[in-house]
GROMACS .gro file of C-alpha atoms in nm:
model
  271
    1UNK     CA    1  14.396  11.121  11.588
    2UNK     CA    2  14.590  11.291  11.246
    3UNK     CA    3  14.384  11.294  10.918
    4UNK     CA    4  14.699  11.105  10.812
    5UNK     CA    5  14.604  10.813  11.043
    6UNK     CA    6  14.204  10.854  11.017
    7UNK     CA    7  14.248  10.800  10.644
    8UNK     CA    8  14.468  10.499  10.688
    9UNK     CA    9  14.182  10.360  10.916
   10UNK     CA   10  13.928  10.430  10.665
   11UNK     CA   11  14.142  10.259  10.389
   12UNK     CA   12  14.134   9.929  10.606
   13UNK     CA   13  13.826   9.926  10.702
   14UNK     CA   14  13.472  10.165  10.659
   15UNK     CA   15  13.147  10.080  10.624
   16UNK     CA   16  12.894  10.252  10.439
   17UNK     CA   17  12.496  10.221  10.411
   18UNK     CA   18  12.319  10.205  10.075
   19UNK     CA   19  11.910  10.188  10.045
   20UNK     CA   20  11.904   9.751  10.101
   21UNK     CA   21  12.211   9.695  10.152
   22UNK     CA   22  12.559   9.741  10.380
   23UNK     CA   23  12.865   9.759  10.218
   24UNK     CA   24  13.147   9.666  10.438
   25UNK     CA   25  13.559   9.797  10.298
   26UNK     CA   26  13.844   9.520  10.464
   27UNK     CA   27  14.187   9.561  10.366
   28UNK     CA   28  14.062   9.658  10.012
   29UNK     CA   29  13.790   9.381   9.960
   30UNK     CA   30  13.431   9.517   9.927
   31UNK     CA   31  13.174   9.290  10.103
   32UNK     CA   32  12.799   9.354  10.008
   33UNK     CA   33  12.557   9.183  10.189
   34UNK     CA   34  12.148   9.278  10.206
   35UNK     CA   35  12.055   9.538  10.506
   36UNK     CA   36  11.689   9.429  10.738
   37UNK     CA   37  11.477   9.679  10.588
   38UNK     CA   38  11.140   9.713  10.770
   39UNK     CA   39  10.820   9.804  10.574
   40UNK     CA   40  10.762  10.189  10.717
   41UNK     CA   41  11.147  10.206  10.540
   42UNK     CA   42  11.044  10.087  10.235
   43UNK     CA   43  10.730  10.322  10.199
   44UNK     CA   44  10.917  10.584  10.258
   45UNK     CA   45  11.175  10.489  10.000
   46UNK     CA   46  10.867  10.482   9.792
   47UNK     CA   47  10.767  10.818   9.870
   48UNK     CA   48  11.071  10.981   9.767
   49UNK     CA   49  11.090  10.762   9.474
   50UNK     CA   50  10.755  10.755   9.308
   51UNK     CA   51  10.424  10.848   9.342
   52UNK     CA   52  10.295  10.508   9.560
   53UNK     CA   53   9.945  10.553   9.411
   54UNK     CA   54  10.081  10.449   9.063
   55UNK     CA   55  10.259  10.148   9.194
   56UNK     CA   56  10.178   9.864   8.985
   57UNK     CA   57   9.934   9.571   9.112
   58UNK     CA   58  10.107   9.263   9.220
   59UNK     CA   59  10.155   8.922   8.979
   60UNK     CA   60  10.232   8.570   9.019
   61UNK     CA   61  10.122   8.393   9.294
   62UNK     CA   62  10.097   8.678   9.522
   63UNK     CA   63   9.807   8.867   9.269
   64UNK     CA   64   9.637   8.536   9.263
   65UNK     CA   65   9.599   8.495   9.630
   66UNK     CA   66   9.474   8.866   9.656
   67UNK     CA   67   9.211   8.748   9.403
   68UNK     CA   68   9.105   8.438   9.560
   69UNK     CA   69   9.067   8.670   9.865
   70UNK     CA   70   8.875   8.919   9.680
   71UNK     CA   71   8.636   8.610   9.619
   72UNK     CA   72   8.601   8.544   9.941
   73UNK     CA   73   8.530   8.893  10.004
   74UNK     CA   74   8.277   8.907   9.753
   75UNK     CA   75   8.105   8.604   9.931
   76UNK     CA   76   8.103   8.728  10.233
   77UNK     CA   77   7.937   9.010  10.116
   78UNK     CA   78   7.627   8.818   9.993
   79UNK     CA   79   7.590   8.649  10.281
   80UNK     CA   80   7.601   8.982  10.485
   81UNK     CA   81   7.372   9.121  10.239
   82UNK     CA   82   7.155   8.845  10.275
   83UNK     CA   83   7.123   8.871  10.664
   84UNK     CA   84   7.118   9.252  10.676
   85UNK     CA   85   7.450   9.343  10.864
   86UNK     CA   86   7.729   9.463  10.774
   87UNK     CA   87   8.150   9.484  10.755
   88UNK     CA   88   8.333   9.735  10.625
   89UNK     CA   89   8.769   9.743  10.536
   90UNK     CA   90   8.971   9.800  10.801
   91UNK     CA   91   9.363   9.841  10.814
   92UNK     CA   92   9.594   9.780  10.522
   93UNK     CA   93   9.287   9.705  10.327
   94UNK     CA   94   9.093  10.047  10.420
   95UNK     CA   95   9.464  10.196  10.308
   96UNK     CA   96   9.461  10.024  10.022
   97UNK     CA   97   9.097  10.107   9.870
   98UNK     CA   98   9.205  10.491   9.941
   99UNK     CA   99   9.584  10.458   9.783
  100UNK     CA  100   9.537  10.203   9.497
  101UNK     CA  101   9.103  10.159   9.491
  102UNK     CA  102   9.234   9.805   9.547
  103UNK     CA  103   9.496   9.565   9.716
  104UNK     CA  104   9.783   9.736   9.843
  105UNK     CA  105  10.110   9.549   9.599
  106UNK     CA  106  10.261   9.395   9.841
  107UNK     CA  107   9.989   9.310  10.062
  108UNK     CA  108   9.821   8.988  10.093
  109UNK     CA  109   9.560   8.976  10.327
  110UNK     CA  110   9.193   9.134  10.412
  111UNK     CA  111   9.124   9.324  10.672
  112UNK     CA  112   8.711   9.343  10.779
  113UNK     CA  113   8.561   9.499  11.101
  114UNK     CA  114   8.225   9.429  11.251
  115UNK     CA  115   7.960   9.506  11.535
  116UNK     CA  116   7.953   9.244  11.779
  117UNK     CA  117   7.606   9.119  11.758
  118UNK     CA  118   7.645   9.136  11.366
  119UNK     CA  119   7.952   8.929  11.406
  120UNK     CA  120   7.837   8.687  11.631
  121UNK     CA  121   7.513   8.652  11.384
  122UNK     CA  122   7.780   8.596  11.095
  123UNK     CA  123   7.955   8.308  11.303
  124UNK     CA  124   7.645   8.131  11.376
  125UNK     CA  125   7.469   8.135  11.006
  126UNK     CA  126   7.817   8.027  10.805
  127UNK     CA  127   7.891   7.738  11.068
  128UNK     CA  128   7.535   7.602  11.047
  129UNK     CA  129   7.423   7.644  10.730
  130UNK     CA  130   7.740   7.663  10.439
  131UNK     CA  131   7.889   7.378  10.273
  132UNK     CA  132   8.198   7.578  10.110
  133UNK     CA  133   8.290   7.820  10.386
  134UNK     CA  134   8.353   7.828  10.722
  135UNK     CA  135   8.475   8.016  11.031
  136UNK     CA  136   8.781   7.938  11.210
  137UNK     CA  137   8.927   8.060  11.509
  138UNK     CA  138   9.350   8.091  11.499
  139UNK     CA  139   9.513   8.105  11.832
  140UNK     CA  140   9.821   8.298  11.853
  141UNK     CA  141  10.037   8.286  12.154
  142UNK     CA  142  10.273   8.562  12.090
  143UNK     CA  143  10.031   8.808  12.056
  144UNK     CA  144   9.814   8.625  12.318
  145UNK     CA  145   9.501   8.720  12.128
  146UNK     CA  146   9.276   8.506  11.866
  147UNK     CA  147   9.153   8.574  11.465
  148UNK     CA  148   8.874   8.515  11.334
  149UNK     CA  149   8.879   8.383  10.995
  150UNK     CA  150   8.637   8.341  10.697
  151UNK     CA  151   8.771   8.116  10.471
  152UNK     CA  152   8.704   7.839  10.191
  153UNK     CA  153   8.609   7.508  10.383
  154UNK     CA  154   8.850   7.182  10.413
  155UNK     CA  155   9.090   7.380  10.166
  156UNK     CA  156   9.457   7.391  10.299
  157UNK     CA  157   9.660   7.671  10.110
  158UNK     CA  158   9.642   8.004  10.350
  159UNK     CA  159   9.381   8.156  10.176
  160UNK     CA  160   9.129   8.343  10.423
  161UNK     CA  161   9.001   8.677  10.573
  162UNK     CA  162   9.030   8.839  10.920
  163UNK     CA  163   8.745   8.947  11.060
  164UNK     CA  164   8.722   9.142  11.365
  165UNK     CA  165   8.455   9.223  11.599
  166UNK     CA  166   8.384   9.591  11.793
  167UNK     CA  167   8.212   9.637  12.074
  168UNK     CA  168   8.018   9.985  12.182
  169UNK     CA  169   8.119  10.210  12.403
  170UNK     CA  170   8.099  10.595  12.584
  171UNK     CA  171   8.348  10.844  12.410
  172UNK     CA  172   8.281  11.022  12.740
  173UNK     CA  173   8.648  11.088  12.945
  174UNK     CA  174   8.743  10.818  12.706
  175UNK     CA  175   9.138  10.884  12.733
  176UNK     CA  176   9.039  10.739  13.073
  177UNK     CA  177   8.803  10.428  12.929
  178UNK     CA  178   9.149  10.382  12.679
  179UNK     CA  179   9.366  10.338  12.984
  180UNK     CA  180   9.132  10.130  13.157
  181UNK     CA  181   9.083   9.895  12.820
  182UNK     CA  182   9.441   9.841  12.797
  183UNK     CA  183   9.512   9.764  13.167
  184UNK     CA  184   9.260   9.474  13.116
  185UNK     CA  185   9.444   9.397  12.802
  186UNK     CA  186   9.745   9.376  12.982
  187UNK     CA  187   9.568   9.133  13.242
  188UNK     CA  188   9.410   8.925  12.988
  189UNK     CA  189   9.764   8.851  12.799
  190UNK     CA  190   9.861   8.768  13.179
  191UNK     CA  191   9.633   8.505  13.264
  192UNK     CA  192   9.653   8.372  12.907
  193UNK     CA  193   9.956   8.334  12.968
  194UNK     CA  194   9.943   8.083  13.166
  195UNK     CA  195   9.821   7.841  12.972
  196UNK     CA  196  10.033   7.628  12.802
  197UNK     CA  197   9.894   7.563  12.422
  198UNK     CA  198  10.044   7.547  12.118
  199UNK     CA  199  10.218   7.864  12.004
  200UNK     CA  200   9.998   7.970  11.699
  201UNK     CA  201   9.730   7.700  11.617
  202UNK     CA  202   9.361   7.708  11.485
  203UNK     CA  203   9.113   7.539  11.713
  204UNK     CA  204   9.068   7.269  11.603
  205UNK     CA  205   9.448   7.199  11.686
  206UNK     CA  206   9.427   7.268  12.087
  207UNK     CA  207   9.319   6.983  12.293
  208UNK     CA  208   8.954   7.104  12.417
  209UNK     CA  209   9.007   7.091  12.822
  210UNK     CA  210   9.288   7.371  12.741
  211UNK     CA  211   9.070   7.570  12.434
  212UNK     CA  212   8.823   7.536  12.725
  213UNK     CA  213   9.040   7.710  12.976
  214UNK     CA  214   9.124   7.961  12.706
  215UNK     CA  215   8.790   8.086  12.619
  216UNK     CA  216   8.690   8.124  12.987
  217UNK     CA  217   8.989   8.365  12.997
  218UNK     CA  218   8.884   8.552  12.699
  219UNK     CA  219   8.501   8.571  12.818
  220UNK     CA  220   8.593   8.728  13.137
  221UNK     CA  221   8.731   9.003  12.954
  222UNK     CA  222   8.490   8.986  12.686
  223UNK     CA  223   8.190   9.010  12.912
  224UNK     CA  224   8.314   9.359  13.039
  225UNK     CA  225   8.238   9.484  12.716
  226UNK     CA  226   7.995   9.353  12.530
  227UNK     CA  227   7.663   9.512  12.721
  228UNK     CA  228   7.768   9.898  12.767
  229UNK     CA  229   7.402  10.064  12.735
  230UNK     CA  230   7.614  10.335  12.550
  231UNK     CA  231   7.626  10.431  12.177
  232UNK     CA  232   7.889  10.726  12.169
  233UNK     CA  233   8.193  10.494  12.054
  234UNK     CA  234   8.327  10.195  11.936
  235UNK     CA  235   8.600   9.986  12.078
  236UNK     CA  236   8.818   9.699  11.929
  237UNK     CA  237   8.712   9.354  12.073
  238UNK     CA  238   8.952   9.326  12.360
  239UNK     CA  239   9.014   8.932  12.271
  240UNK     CA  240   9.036   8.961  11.957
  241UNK     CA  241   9.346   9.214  11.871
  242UNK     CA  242   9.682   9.278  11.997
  243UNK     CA  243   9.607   9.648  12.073
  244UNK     CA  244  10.070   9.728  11.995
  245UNK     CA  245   9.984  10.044  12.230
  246UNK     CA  246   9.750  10.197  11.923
  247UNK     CA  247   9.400  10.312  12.041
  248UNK     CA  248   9.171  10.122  11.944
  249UNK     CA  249   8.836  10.348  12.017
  250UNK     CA  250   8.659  10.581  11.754
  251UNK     CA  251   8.371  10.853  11.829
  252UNK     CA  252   8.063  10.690  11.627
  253UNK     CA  253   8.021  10.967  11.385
  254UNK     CA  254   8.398  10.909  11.277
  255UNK     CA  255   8.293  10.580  11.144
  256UNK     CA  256   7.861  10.583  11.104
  257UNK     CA  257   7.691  10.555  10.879
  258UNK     CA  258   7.950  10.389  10.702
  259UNK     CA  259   8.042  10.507  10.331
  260UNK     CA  260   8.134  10.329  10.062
  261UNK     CA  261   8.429  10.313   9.882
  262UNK     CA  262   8.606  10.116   9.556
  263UNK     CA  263   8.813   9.845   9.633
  264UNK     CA  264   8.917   9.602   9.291
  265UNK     CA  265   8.594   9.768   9.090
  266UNK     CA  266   8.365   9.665   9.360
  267UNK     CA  267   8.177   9.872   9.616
  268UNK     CA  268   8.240   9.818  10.017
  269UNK     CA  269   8.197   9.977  10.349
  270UNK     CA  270   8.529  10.161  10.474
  271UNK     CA  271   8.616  10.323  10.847
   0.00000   0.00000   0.00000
């Protein structure tokens, strides 16, 4: 092909890539239209940009979510304090205390992590003996896993936070225990798959012969965890996260005791 010709090509048509958006050259017309931009793009747009740390906090609706949600948080934590366990930030929230000693901007949600038996204690006390809050259970198909939520009760509006359980384990050959953990993960989304409920749903929502079937899936699983004599590690609750091929178990003395960090001018546990 002659430069001659490759230049008559690129005169009737050539597209070219800008940060957001693709912009598309036909027969002299310029057509813009809006490129899919994932989020691991845009921070690191943001990293060659600006210094992410100095990002300002979020407004409108979205900051006033993240401060409902900071209420919660700060309810949650009386009522741990009160009953002598503990949570501590996990995920984008434990990224966010460290980057912005708050909410990441863009964020809108709260990440916690728990022991087991402090969890299940949790559970029990807010069901029985709150009047505002409550814990619900959401169902979610796609992932095949379930979320535990804290959140403000009878009030419709998406306002809640995940909470999500570990369970102990041996960090001895535990590249081994990972492998094993996931290959039950991989039968659990299997057999849960089976069962026809609605795609994402809290459970209140799924008829109770099929929640039923459900949680005797989940407790299989559950139960093959939840009593290891050993204190070396913790694991994610395998029916409670969509593990996305990450590993999900920590030596103990990455994570206890826990420290403290700032997150919105308030003090919390971080992993």
């Amino acid at each position: 092909m002659t430069n001659k010709f490759k230049i008559l090509i690129k005169n009737i048509f050539s597209v070219h890539n800008e940060y957001f958006h693709k912009i598309v050259y036909l027969f002299g017309f310029k057509i813009k239209y809006k490129r899919r931009v994932s989020m691991a793009t845009l921070d690191e747009y943001l990293n060659l940009f600006l210094d992410i740390r100095l990002a300002p906090k979020a407004k409108g609706l979205l900051r006033k979510k993240q401060l409902l949600e900071l209420f919660l948080m700060n309810e949650l934590k009386k009522i741990c304090d009160d009953l002598g366990i503990k949570f501590w930030l996990r995920g984008g929230t434990a990224l966010g205390a460290v980057r912005h000693k708050g909410f990441i901007p863009w964020d809108d949600d709260v990440d916690l992590g728990m022991m087991r038996a402090d969890f299940d204690k949790l559970v029990d006390y807010v069901n029985n003996n709150t009047d505002q809050y409550e814990i619900v259970t959401f169902y979610n198909k796609g992932a095949l896993s379930k979320v535990v939520k804290f959140a403000f009760k009878n009030v419709k509006g998406g306002v809640y936070i995940d909470i999500f359980p570990f369970d102990w384990c041996s960090y001895d050959n535990h590249e081994e225990f990972w492998k094993q953990w996931l290959a039950d993960k991989h039968e659990l989304r299997k057999n849960l798959r089976q069962i026809k409920f609605i795609g994402r749903a809290y459970e209140k929502d799924i008829p109770a012969q099929v929640l039923e079937k459900i949680e005797s899936c989940n407790n299989k699983y559950k139960n093959m965890y939840i009593n290891s004599p050993h204190r070396s590690a913790i694991c994610s609750a395998i029916e409670h996260i969509n593990a996305r091929g990450r590993k999900r178990i920590f030596p103990v003395d990455m994570i206890f005791p826990l420290k403290q960090t700032e997150f919105e001018d308030e003090n919390y546990y971080i992993m």
